[in-house]
């Protein structure tokens, strides 16, 4: 069957060439080897003959609903043994199991590591955002530590009307003189309440007569607008549990409770190795050379996932340089780009074999991003090998790097959630598919430009939809993976 024939069936309108071939092979009783070329790095590159539907002008971010024909989900196909039954795709790990394997590897590393880098650290408040508390946060003082005024107005004693003192009470001053019955004093929000005060009368609820005496325009209740000492907590109370992620509000609470530093789990240290001789770091693509999209993208994304990026190194397609980089790194996680397939300059697998690394995940049943891998180099050091295609690399980040880094940093797993898709989403016959979506109301809208080498859809996305094998119909509830900067959490901190 031809690719055109499959498209006529509504199965492959928006798939790239490799996925079309997978469908063809599946219809013929075979399955695709699923290898990407190590040279596919460019954010703008796409497979020959594959054009985004609609031919929209540059800069448009068009939902998939704008396509002239809505795709129909493909029924899951039998994964026939075929002649490639022992190839790498056949050994690939299902997507949910791959994510579990990455988290499990990090738990083992945390349990067995004896490196001082894994020990809790004392961090100044201004450097603690995004870390995880390694000890409970207990109050070092009562909050508030003295009776304070909750409003601007007058502190009053006894029934009115009241004679008003000439000098008021301001915040940040020592304890004021006690009041006597029939006396009032001007007071600012946050100021200490004078002894023997009955209540605070708000500015808008008082008036003065011609003799300068203060009258209440509303009934005064005992204790009104006074924050009593210890209202929020008493010294020694546990405010937050161990394992709490430090958000801006946590920093504020810690400061209010008397802390200058927090005891936290240190950030995992990550190193990025950019592979590929064909990559340019500036200027326009030319003479077979393309711009490196992953070098600029990965470090801030890893920081958003909680890592401390200690180095970004460009190695080209050099097996010796890769070997030296892997054996000399002291990072908790090494991330490589490209070179994970089986081409002539794909050096990641041979180098891992040479140094005796343990392959924990060798290929994942996910599109894009199938030839990603996870390896254990040492008991406390791992490598995530990302495909060279930009969107495939994003898939690898969220499949393998995110759960590993999250677990190393002792962050809680995000709550999974679903939304119905606004439009149908193509599915791979037997692999999970991750597609960029925007969130509009109570629906997720699939975006165009979903090819492994494309970042145009990703740049406009709020999340990735997890499309099961066979696809998802319009209105079907589908799991979503939030992007760090779109989740309104602390992960938006990139520095």
PDB file of N, CA, C and O in Angstrom, residues 227-293:
ATOM      1  N   UNK A 227      -4.849  41.861  65.535  1.00  0.00           N
ATOM      2  CA  UNK A 227      -4.264  40.528  65.303  1.00  0.00           C
ATOM      3  C   UNK A 227      -3.526  40.127  66.570  1.00  0.00           C
ATOM      4  O   UNK A 227      -2.445  40.649  66.878  1.00  0.00           O
ATOM      5  N   UNK A 228      -4.085  39.185  67.320  1.00  0.00           N
ATOM      6  CA  UNK A 228      -3.443  38.841  68.591  1.00  0.00           C
ATOM      7  C   UNK A 228      -2.155  38.055  68.375  1.00  0.00           C
ATOM      8  O   UNK A 228      -1.982  37.358  67.379  1.00  0.00           O
ATOM      9  N   UNK A 229      -1.252  38.183  69.301  1.00  0.00           N
ATOM     10  CA  UNK A 229       0.003  37.435  69.252  1.00  0.00           C
ATOM     11  C   UNK A 229      -0.287  35.936  69.117  1.00  0.00           C
ATOM     12  O   UNK A 229      -1.149  35.392  69.799  1.00  0.00           O
ATOM     13  N   UNK A 230       0.451  35.278  68.176  1.00  0.00           N
ATOM     14  CA  UNK A 230       0.300  33.837  67.981  1.00  0.00           C
ATOM     15  C   UNK A 230      -0.939  33.435  67.207  1.00  0.00           C
ATOM     16  O   UNK A 230      -1.279  32.253  67.171  1.00  0.00           O
ATOM     17  N   UNK A 231      -1.621  34.383  66.565  1.00  0.00           N
ATOM     18  CA  UNK A 231      -2.845  34.048  65.828  1.00  0.00           C
ATOM     19  C   UNK A 231      -2.566  33.037  64.718  1.00  0.00           C
ATOM     20  O   UNK A 231      -3.341  32.119  64.481  1.00  0.00           O
ATOM     21  N   UNK A 232      -1.436  33.202  64.010  1.00  0.00           N
ATOM     22  CA  UNK A 232      -1.108  32.290  62.906  1.00  0.00           C
ATOM     23  C   UNK A 232      -0.382  31.047  63.384  1.00  0.00           C
ATOM     24  O   UNK A 232      -0.657  29.939  62.931  1.00  0.00           O
ATOM     25  N   UNK A 233       0.544  31.204  64.316  1.00  0.00           N
ATOM     26  CA  UNK A 233       1.253  30.042  64.849  1.00  0.00           C
ATOM     27  C   UNK A 233       1.963  30.428  66.131  1.00  0.00           C
ATOM     28  O   UNK A 233       2.190  31.610  66.412  1.00  0.00           O
ATOM     29  N   UNK A 234       2.313  29.391  66.883  1.00  0.00           N
ATOM     30  CA  UNK A 234       3.132  29.567  68.072  1.00  0.00           C
ATOM     31  C   UNK A 234       4.537  29.040  67.791  1.00  0.00           C
ATOM     32  O   UNK A 234       4.737  28.182  66.941  1.00  0.00           O
ATOM     33  N   UNK A 235       5.487  29.566  68.493  1.00  0.00           N
ATOM     34  CA  UNK A 235       6.869  29.100  68.330  1.00  0.00           C
ATOM     35  C   UNK A 235       6.926  27.583  68.496  1.00  0.00           C
ATOM     36  O   UNK A 235       6.367  27.024  69.433  1.00  0.00           O
ATOM     37  N   UNK A 236       7.600  26.911  67.547  1.00  0.00           N
ATOM     38  CA  UNK A 236       7.724  25.459  67.586  1.00  0.00           C
ATOM     39  C   UNK A 236       6.678  24.733  66.765  1.00  0.00           C
ATOM     40  O   UNK A 236       6.818  23.525  66.527  1.00  0.00           O
ATOM     41  N   UNK A 237       5.630  25.427  66.326  1.00  0.00           N
ATOM     42  CA  UNK A 237       4.625  24.774  65.479  1.00  0.00           C
ATOM     43  C   UNK A 237       5.261  24.386  64.132  1.00  0.00           C
ATOM     44  O   UNK A 237       6.093  25.119  63.588  1.00  0.00           O
ATOM     45  N   UNK A 238       4.857  23.226  63.600  1.00  0.00           N
ATOM     46  CA  UNK A 238       5.304  22.848  62.261  1.00  0.00           C
ATOM     47  C   UNK A 238       4.459  23.595  61.238  1.00  0.00           C
ATOM     48  O   UNK A 238       3.237  23.455  61.198  1.00  0.00           O
ATOM     49  N   UNK A 239       5.115  24.360  60.409  1.00  0.00           N
ATOM     50  CA  UNK A 239       4.430  25.148  59.398  1.00  0.00           C
ATOM     51  C   UNK A 239       4.313  24.394  58.077  1.00  0.00           C
ATOM     52  O   UNK A 239       3.277  24.450  57.413  1.00  0.00           O
ATOM     53  N   UNK A 240       5.383  23.701  57.674  1.00  0.00           N
ATOM     54  CA  UNK A 240       5.403  22.958  56.418  1.00  0.00           C
ATOM     55  C   UNK A 240       6.160  21.655  56.621  1.00  0.00           C
ATOM     56  O   UNK A 240       7.127  21.594  57.385  1.00  0.00           O
ATOM     57  N   UNK A 241       5.731  20.622  55.926  1.00  0.00           N
ATOM     58  CA  UNK A 241       6.333  19.300  56.083  1.00  0.00           C
ATOM     59  C   UNK A 241       7.613  19.167  55.262  1.00  0.00           C
ATOM     60  O   UNK A 241       7.825  19.882  54.268  1.00  0.00           O
ATOM     61  N   UNK A 242       8.437  18.241  55.676  1.00  0.00           N
ATOM     62  CA  UNK A 242       9.582  17.839  54.862  1.00  0.00           C
ATOM     63  C   UNK A 242       9.083  17.446  53.472  1.00  0.00           C
ATOM     64  O   UNK A 242       8.034  16.825  53.336  1.00  0.00           O
ATOM     65  N   UNK A 243       9.820  17.811  52.445  1.00  0.00           N
ATOM     66  CA  UNK A 243       9.417  17.468  51.082  1.00  0.00           C
ATOM     67  C   UNK A 243       8.601  18.541  50.387  1.00  0.00           C
ATOM     68  O   UNK A 243       8.251  18.385  49.225  1.00  0.00           O
ATOM     69  N   UNK A 244       8.314  19.648  51.078  1.00  0.00           N
ATOM     70  CA  UNK A 244       7.581  20.747  50.453  1.00  0.00           C
ATOM     71  C   UNK A 244       8.482  21.475  49.461  1.00  0.00           C
ATOM     72  O   UNK A 244       9.641  21.769  49.757  1.00  0.00           O
ATOM     73  N   UNK A 245       7.967  21.768  48.282  1.00  0.00           N
ATOM     74  CA  UNK A 245       8.718  22.536  47.293  1.00  0.00           C
ATOM     75  C   UNK A 245       8.676  24.012  47.676  1.00  0.00           C
ATOM     76  O   UNK A 245       7.629  24.552  48.041  1.00  0.00           O
ATOM     77  N   UNK A 246       9.828  24.657  47.595  1.00  0.00           N
ATOM     78  CA  UNK A 246       9.927  26.059  47.993  1.00  0.00           C
ATOM     79  C   UNK A 246       9.380  26.946  46.879  1.00  0.00           C
ATOM     80  O   UNK A 246       9.963  27.056  45.809  1.00  0.00           O
ATOM     81  N   UNK A 247       8.255  27.558  47.149  1.00  0.00           N
ATOM     82  CA  UNK A 247       7.619  28.517  46.245  1.00  0.00           C
ATOM     83  C   UNK A 247       7.868  29.924  46.788  1.00  0.00           C
ATOM     84  O   UNK A 247       8.389  30.096  47.900  1.00  0.00           O
ATOM     85  N   UNK A 248       7.502  30.969  46.051  1.00  0.00           N
ATOM     86  CA  UNK A 248       7.627  32.322  46.611  1.00  0.00           C
ATOM     87  C   UNK A 248       6.882  32.494  47.937  1.00  0.00           C
ATOM     88  O   UNK A 248       7.373  33.180  48.842  1.00  0.00           O
ATOM     89  N   UNK A 249       5.713  31.864  48.069  1.00  0.00           N
ATOM     90  CA  UNK A 249       4.969  31.972  49.329  1.00  0.00           C
ATOM     91  C   UNK A 249       5.706  31.289  50.473  1.00  0.00           C
ATOM     92  O   UNK A 249       5.677  31.761  51.617  1.00  0.00           O
ATOM     93  N   UNK A 250       6.368  30.168  50.184  1.00  0.00           N
ATOM     94  CA  UNK A 250       7.161  29.485  51.213  1.00  0.00           C
ATOM     95  C   UNK A 250       8.299  30.387  51.673  1.00  0.00           C
ATOM     96  O   UNK A 250       8.602  30.471  52.869  1.00  0.00           O
ATOM     97  N   UNK A 251       8.942  31.074  50.743  1.00  0.00           N
ATOM     98  CA  UNK A 251      10.014  32.005  51.116  1.00  0.00           C
ATOM     99  C   UNK A 251       9.478  33.096  52.036  1.00  0.00           C
ATOM    100  O   UNK A 251      10.122  33.461  53.024  1.00  0.00           O
ATOM    101  N   UNK A 252       8.300  33.623  51.718  1.00  0.00           N
ATOM    102  CA  UNK A 252       7.717  34.659  52.562  1.00  0.00           C
ATOM    103  C   UNK A 252       7.392  34.145  53.951  1.00  0.00           C
ATOM    104  O   UNK A 252       7.670  34.818  54.956  1.00  0.00           O
ATOM    105  N   UNK A 253       6.808  32.944  54.018  1.00  0.00           N
ATOM    106  CA  UNK A 253       6.476  32.362  55.317  1.00  0.00           C
ATOM    107  C   UNK A 253       7.736  32.098  56.132  1.00  0.00           C
ATOM    108  O   UNK A 253       7.779  32.364  57.341  1.00  0.00           O
ATOM    109  N   UNK A 254       8.768  31.569  55.480  1.00  0.00           N
ATOM    110  CA  UNK A 254      10.014  31.288  56.193  1.00  0.00           C
ATOM    111  C   UNK A 254      10.620  32.566  56.755  1.00  0.00           C
ATOM    112  O   UNK A 254      11.089  32.595  57.909  1.00  0.00           O
ATOM    113  N   UNK A 255      10.613  33.622  55.952  1.00  0.00           N
ATOM    114  CA  UNK A 255      11.155  34.885  56.439  1.00  0.00           C
ATOM    115  C   UNK A 255      10.338  35.405  57.619  1.00  0.00           C
ATOM    116  O   UNK A 255      10.898  35.832  58.638  1.00  0.00           O
ATOM    117  N   UNK A 256       9.005  35.345  57.517  1.00  0.00           N
ATOM    118  CA  UNK A 256       8.152  35.814  58.606  1.00  0.00           C
ATOM    119  C   UNK A 256       8.389  35.006  59.869  1.00  0.00           C
ATOM    120  O   UNK A 256       8.308  35.540  60.987  1.00  0.00           O
ATOM    121  N   UNK A 257       8.689  33.719  59.715  1.00  0.00           N
ATOM    122  CA  UNK A 257       8.880  32.833  60.866  1.00  0.00           C
ATOM    123  C   UNK A 257      10.288  32.910  61.430  1.00  0.00           C
ATOM    124  O   UNK A 257      10.615  32.171  62.365  1.00  0.00           O
ATOM    125  N   UNK A 258      11.142  33.768  60.856  1.00  0.00           N
ATOM    126  CA  UNK A 258      12.445  34.008  61.453  1.00  0.00           C
ATOM    127  C   UNK A 258      13.626  33.366  60.759  1.00  0.00           C
ATOM    128  O   UNK A 258      14.738  33.402  61.283  1.00  0.00           O
ATOM    129  N   UNK A 259      13.443  32.795  59.570  1.00  0.00           N
ATOM    130  CA  UNK A 259      14.527  32.074  58.894  1.00  0.00           C
ATOM    131  C   UNK A 259      15.335  32.998  57.987  1.00  0.00           C
ATOM    132  O   UNK A 259      14.784  33.851  57.284  1.00  0.00           O
ATOM    133  N   UNK A 260      16.653  32.771  57.989  1.00  0.00           N
ATOM    134  CA  UNK A 260      17.555  33.399  57.021  1.00  0.00           C
ATOM    135  C   UNK A 260      17.991  32.397  55.957  1.00  0.00           C
ATOM    136  O   UNK A 260      18.354  32.788  54.845  1.00  0.00           O
ATOM    137  N   UNK A 261      17.994  31.125  56.316  1.00  0.00           N
ATOM    138  CA  UNK A 261      18.378  30.050  55.403  1.00  0.00           C
ATOM    139  C   UNK A 261      17.384  28.907  55.531  1.00  0.00           C
ATOM    140  O   UNK A 261      16.650  28.820  56.531  1.00  0.00           O
ATOM    141  N   UNK A 262      17.370  28.026  54.538  1.00  0.00           N
ATOM    142  CA  UNK A 262      16.540  26.827  54.569  1.00  0.00           C
ATOM    143  C   UNK A 262      17.410  25.602  54.313  1.00  0.00           C
ATOM    144  O   UNK A 262      18.372  25.660  53.541  1.00  0.00           O
ATOM    145  N   UNK A 263      17.074  24.497  54.955  1.00  0.00           N
ATOM    146  CA  UNK A 263      17.763  23.233  54.721  1.00  0.00           C
ATOM    147  C   UNK A 263      17.009  22.492  53.620  1.00  0.00           C
ATOM    148  O   UNK A 263      15.822  22.181  53.773  1.00  0.00           O
ATOM    149  N   UNK A 264      17.687  22.258  52.501  1.00  0.00           N
ATOM    150  CA  UNK A 264      17.000  21.754  51.315  1.00  0.00           C
ATOM    151  C   UNK A 264      17.815  20.675  50.616  1.00  0.00           C
ATOM    152  O   UNK A 264      19.017  20.516  50.858  1.00  0.00           O
ATOM    153  N   UNK A 265      17.136  19.934  49.751  1.00  0.00           N
ATOM    154  CA  UNK A 265      17.793  18.958  48.889  1.00  0.00           C
ATOM    155  C   UNK A 265      18.491  19.730  47.771  1.00  0.00           C
ATOM    156  O   UNK A 265      17.876  20.585  47.130  1.00  0.00           O
ATOM    157  N   UNK A 266      19.782  19.466  47.515  1.00  0.00           N
ATOM    158  CA  UNK A 266      20.479  20.234  46.475  1.00  0.00           C
ATOM    159  C   UNK A 266      19.940  19.929  45.086  1.00  0.00           C
ATOM    160  O   UNK A 266      19.380  18.857  44.837  1.00  0.00           O
ATOM    161  N   UNK A 267      20.117  20.854  44.185  1.00  0.00           N
ATOM    162  CA  UNK A 267      19.732  20.638  42.793  1.00  0.00           C
ATOM    163  C   UNK A 267      20.634  19.572  42.162  1.00  0.00           C
ATOM    164  O   UNK A 267      21.840  19.601  42.358  1.00  0.00           O
ATOM    165  N   UNK A 268      20.060  18.643  41.396  1.00  0.00           N
ATOM    166  CA  UNK A 268      20.902  17.714  40.635  1.00  0.00           C
ATOM    167  C   UNK A 268      21.757  18.488  39.636  1.00  0.00           C
ATOM    168  O   UNK A 268      21.314  19.474  39.051  1.00  0.00           O
ATOM    169  N   UNK A 269      22.985  18.047  39.458  1.00  0.00           N
ATOM    170  CA  UNK A 269      23.911  18.707  38.535  1.00  0.00           C
ATOM    171  C   UNK A 269      23.814  18.019  37.175  1.00  0.00           C
ATOM    172  O   UNK A 269      23.925  16.798  37.077  1.00  0.00           O
ATOM    173  N   UNK A 270      23.613  18.824  36.135  1.00  0.00           N
ATOM    174  CA  UNK A 270      23.448  18.282  34.789  1.00  0.00           C
ATOM    175  C   UNK A 270      24.489  18.880  33.857  1.00  0.00           C
ATOM    176  O   UNK A 270      24.868  20.055  33.981  1.00  0.00           O
ATOM    177  N   UNK A 271      24.947  18.052  32.911  1.00  0.00           N
ATOM    178  CA  UNK A 271      25.877  18.490  31.874  1.00  0.00           C
ATOM    179  C   UNK A 271      25.276  18.127  30.532  1.00  0.00           C
ATOM    180  O   UNK A 271      24.721  17.035  30.364  1.00  0.00           O
ATOM    181  N   UNK A 272      25.362  19.039  29.571  1.00  0.00           N
ATOM    182  CA  UNK A 272      24.811  18.827  28.238  1.00  0.00           C
ATOM    183  C   UNK A 272      25.951  18.640  27.249  1.00  0.00           C
ATOM    184  O   UNK A 272      26.872  19.471  27.189  1.00  0.00           O
ATOM    185  N   UNK A 273      25.899  17.552  26.470  1.00  0.00           N
ATOM    186  CA  UNK A 273      26.879  17.276  25.425  1.00  0.00           C
ATOM    187  C   UNK A 273      26.157  17.337  24.084  1.00  0.00           C
ATOM    188  O   UNK A 273      25.287  16.505  23.802  1.00  0.00           O
ATOM    189  N   UNK A 274      26.491  18.328  23.275  1.00  0.00           N
ATOM    190  CA  UNK A 274      25.854  18.517  21.976  1.00  0.00           C
ATOM    191  C   UNK A 274      26.701  17.812  20.918  1.00  0.00           C
ATOM    192  O   UNK A 274      27.870  18.158  20.721  1.00  0.00           O
ATOM    193  N   UNK A 275      26.121  16.818  20.262  1.00  0.00           N
ATOM    194  CA  UNK A 275      26.842  16.020  19.279  1.00  0.00           C
ATOM    195  C   UNK A 275      26.410  16.411  17.868  1.00  0.00           C
ATOM    196  O   UNK A 275      25.263  16.818  17.651  1.00  0.00           O
ATOM    197  N   UNK A 276      27.304  16.251  16.900  1.00  0.00           N
ATOM    198  CA  UNK A 276      26.956  16.518  15.507  1.00  0.00           C
ATOM    199  C   UNK A 276      27.917  17.491  14.843  1.00  0.00           C
ATOM    200  O   UNK A 276      28.072  18.627  15.305  1.00  0.00           O
ATOM    201  N   UNK A 277      28.558  17.039  13.762  1.00  0.00           N
ATOM    202  CA  UNK A 277      29.479  17.899  13.012  1.00  0.00           C
ATOM    203  C   UNK A 277      28.750  18.939  12.175  1.00  0.00           C
ATOM    204  O   UNK A 277      29.365  19.899  11.701  1.00  0.00           O
ATOM    205  N   UNK A 278      27.480  18.749  11.938  1.00  0.00           N
ATOM    206  CA  UNK A 278      26.751  19.584  10.992  1.00  0.00           C
ATOM    207  C   UNK A 278      26.128  20.818  11.630  1.00  0.00           C
ATOM    208  O   UNK A 278      25.387  21.557  10.982  1.00  0.00           O
ATOM    209  N   UNK A 279      26.441  21.079  12.902  1.00  0.00           N
ATOM    210  CA  UNK A 279      25.719  22.112  13.641  1.00  0.00           C
ATOM    211  C   UNK A 279      26.447  23.447  13.658  1.00  0.00           C
ATOM    212  O   UNK A 279      27.651  23.522  13.921  1.00  0.00           O
ATOM    213  N   UNK A 280      25.691  24.511  13.380  1.00  0.00           N
ATOM    214  CA  UNK A 280      26.177  25.876  13.465  1.00  0.00           C
ATOM    215  C   UNK A 280      25.668  26.528  14.742  1.00  0.00           C
ATOM    216  O   UNK A 280      24.547  26.265  15.180  1.00  0.00           O
ATOM    217  N   UNK A 281      26.463  27.403  15.318  1.00  0.00           N
ATOM    218  CA  UNK A 281      26.035  28.127  16.524  1.00  0.00           C
ATOM    219  C   UNK A 281      25.571  29.541  16.218  1.00  0.00           C
ATOM    220  O   UNK A 281      25.092  30.243  17.116  1.00  0.00           O
ATOM    221  N   UNK A 282      25.727  29.984  14.966  1.00  0.00           N
ATOM    222  CA  UNK A 282      25.259  31.323  14.600  1.00  0.00           C
ATOM    223  C   UNK A 282      25.059  31.374  13.092  1.00  0.00           C
ATOM    224  O   UNK A 282      25.557  30.532  12.342  1.00  0.00           O
ATOM    225  N   UNK A 283      24.323  32.382  12.658  1.00  0.00           N
ATOM    226  CA  UNK A 283      24.132  32.605  11.238  1.00  0.00           C
ATOM    227  C   UNK A 283      23.115  31.669  10.613  1.00  0.00           C
ATOM    228  O   UNK A 283      22.461  30.864  11.281  1.00  0.00           O
ATOM    229  N   UNK A 284      22.982  31.786   9.289  1.00  0.00           N
ATOM    230  CA  UNK A 284      22.011  30.998   8.538  1.00  0.00           C
ATOM    231  C   UNK A 284      22.587  29.655   8.130  1.00  0.00           C
ATOM    232  O   UNK A 284      23.805  29.531   7.913  1.00  0.00           O
ATOM    233  N   UNK A 285      21.742  28.623   8.015  1.00  0.00           N
ATOM    234  CA  UNK A 285      22.217  27.341   7.492  1.00  0.00           C
ATOM    235  C   UNK A 285      22.815  27.511   6.097  1.00  0.00           C
ATOM    236  O   UNK A 285      22.342  28.318   5.293  1.00  0.00           O
ATOM    237  N   UNK A 286      23.860  26.738   5.820  1.00  0.00           N
ATOM    238  CA  UNK A 286      24.487  26.811   4.497  1.00  0.00           C
ATOM    239  C   UNK A 286      25.376  25.591   4.284  1.00  0.00           C
ATOM    240  O   UNK A 286      25.873  24.988   5.235  1.00  0.00           O
ATOM    241  N   UNK A 287      25.546  25.217   3.028  1.00  0.00           N
ATOM    242  CA  UNK A 287      26.485  24.172   2.627  1.00  0.00           C
ATOM    243  C   UNK A 287      26.307  22.890   3.436  1.00  0.00           C
ATOM    244  O   UNK A 287      27.292  22.264   3.857  1.00  0.00           O
ATOM    245  N   UNK A 288      25.063  22.484   3.667  1.00  0.00           N
ATOM    246  CA  UNK A 288      24.809  21.258   4.405  1.00  0.00           C
ATOM    247  C   UNK A 288      24.884  21.396   5.908  1.00  0.00           C
ATOM    248  O   UNK A 288      24.678  20.414   6.636  1.00  0.00           O
ATOM    249  N   UNK A 289      25.190  22.600   6.408  1.00  0.00           N
ATOM    250  CA  UNK A 289      25.246  22.846   7.851  1.00  0.00           C
ATOM    251  C   UNK A 289      23.932  23.463   8.309  1.00  0.00           C
ATOM    252  O   UNK A 289      23.311  24.242   7.575  1.00  0.00           O
ATOM    253  N   UNK A 290      23.510  23.130   9.500  1.00  0.00           N
ATOM    254  CA  UNK A 290      22.236  23.613  10.033  1.00  0.00           C
ATOM    255  C   UNK A 290      22.453  24.206  11.417  1.00  0.00           C
ATOM    256  O   UNK A 290      23.444  23.909  12.092  1.00  0.00           O
ATOM    257  N   UNK A 291      21.531  25.051  11.828  1.00  0.00           N
ATOM    258  CA  UNK A 291      21.633  25.656  13.151  1.00  0.00           C
ATOM    259  C   UNK A 291      21.324  24.652  14.241  1.00  0.00           C
ATOM    260  O   UNK A 291      20.422  23.827  14.118  1.00  0.00           O
ATOM    261  N   UNK A 292      22.067  24.743  15.317  1.00  0.00           N
ATOM    262  CA  UNK A 292      21.828  23.916  16.499  1.00  0.00           C
ATOM    263  C   UNK A 292      20.672  24.515  17.286  1.00  0.00           C
ATOM    264  O   UNK A 292      20.778  25.620  17.819  1.00  0.00           O
ATOM    265  N   UNK A 293      19.565  23.792  17.354  1.00  0.00           N
ATOM    266  CA  UNK A 293      18.403  24.256  18.119  1.00  0.00           C
ATOM    267  C   UNK A 293      18.447  23.768  19.555  1.00  0.00           C
ATOM    268  O   UNK A 293      17.804  24.360  20.434  1.00  0.00           O
TER     269      UNK A 293
END
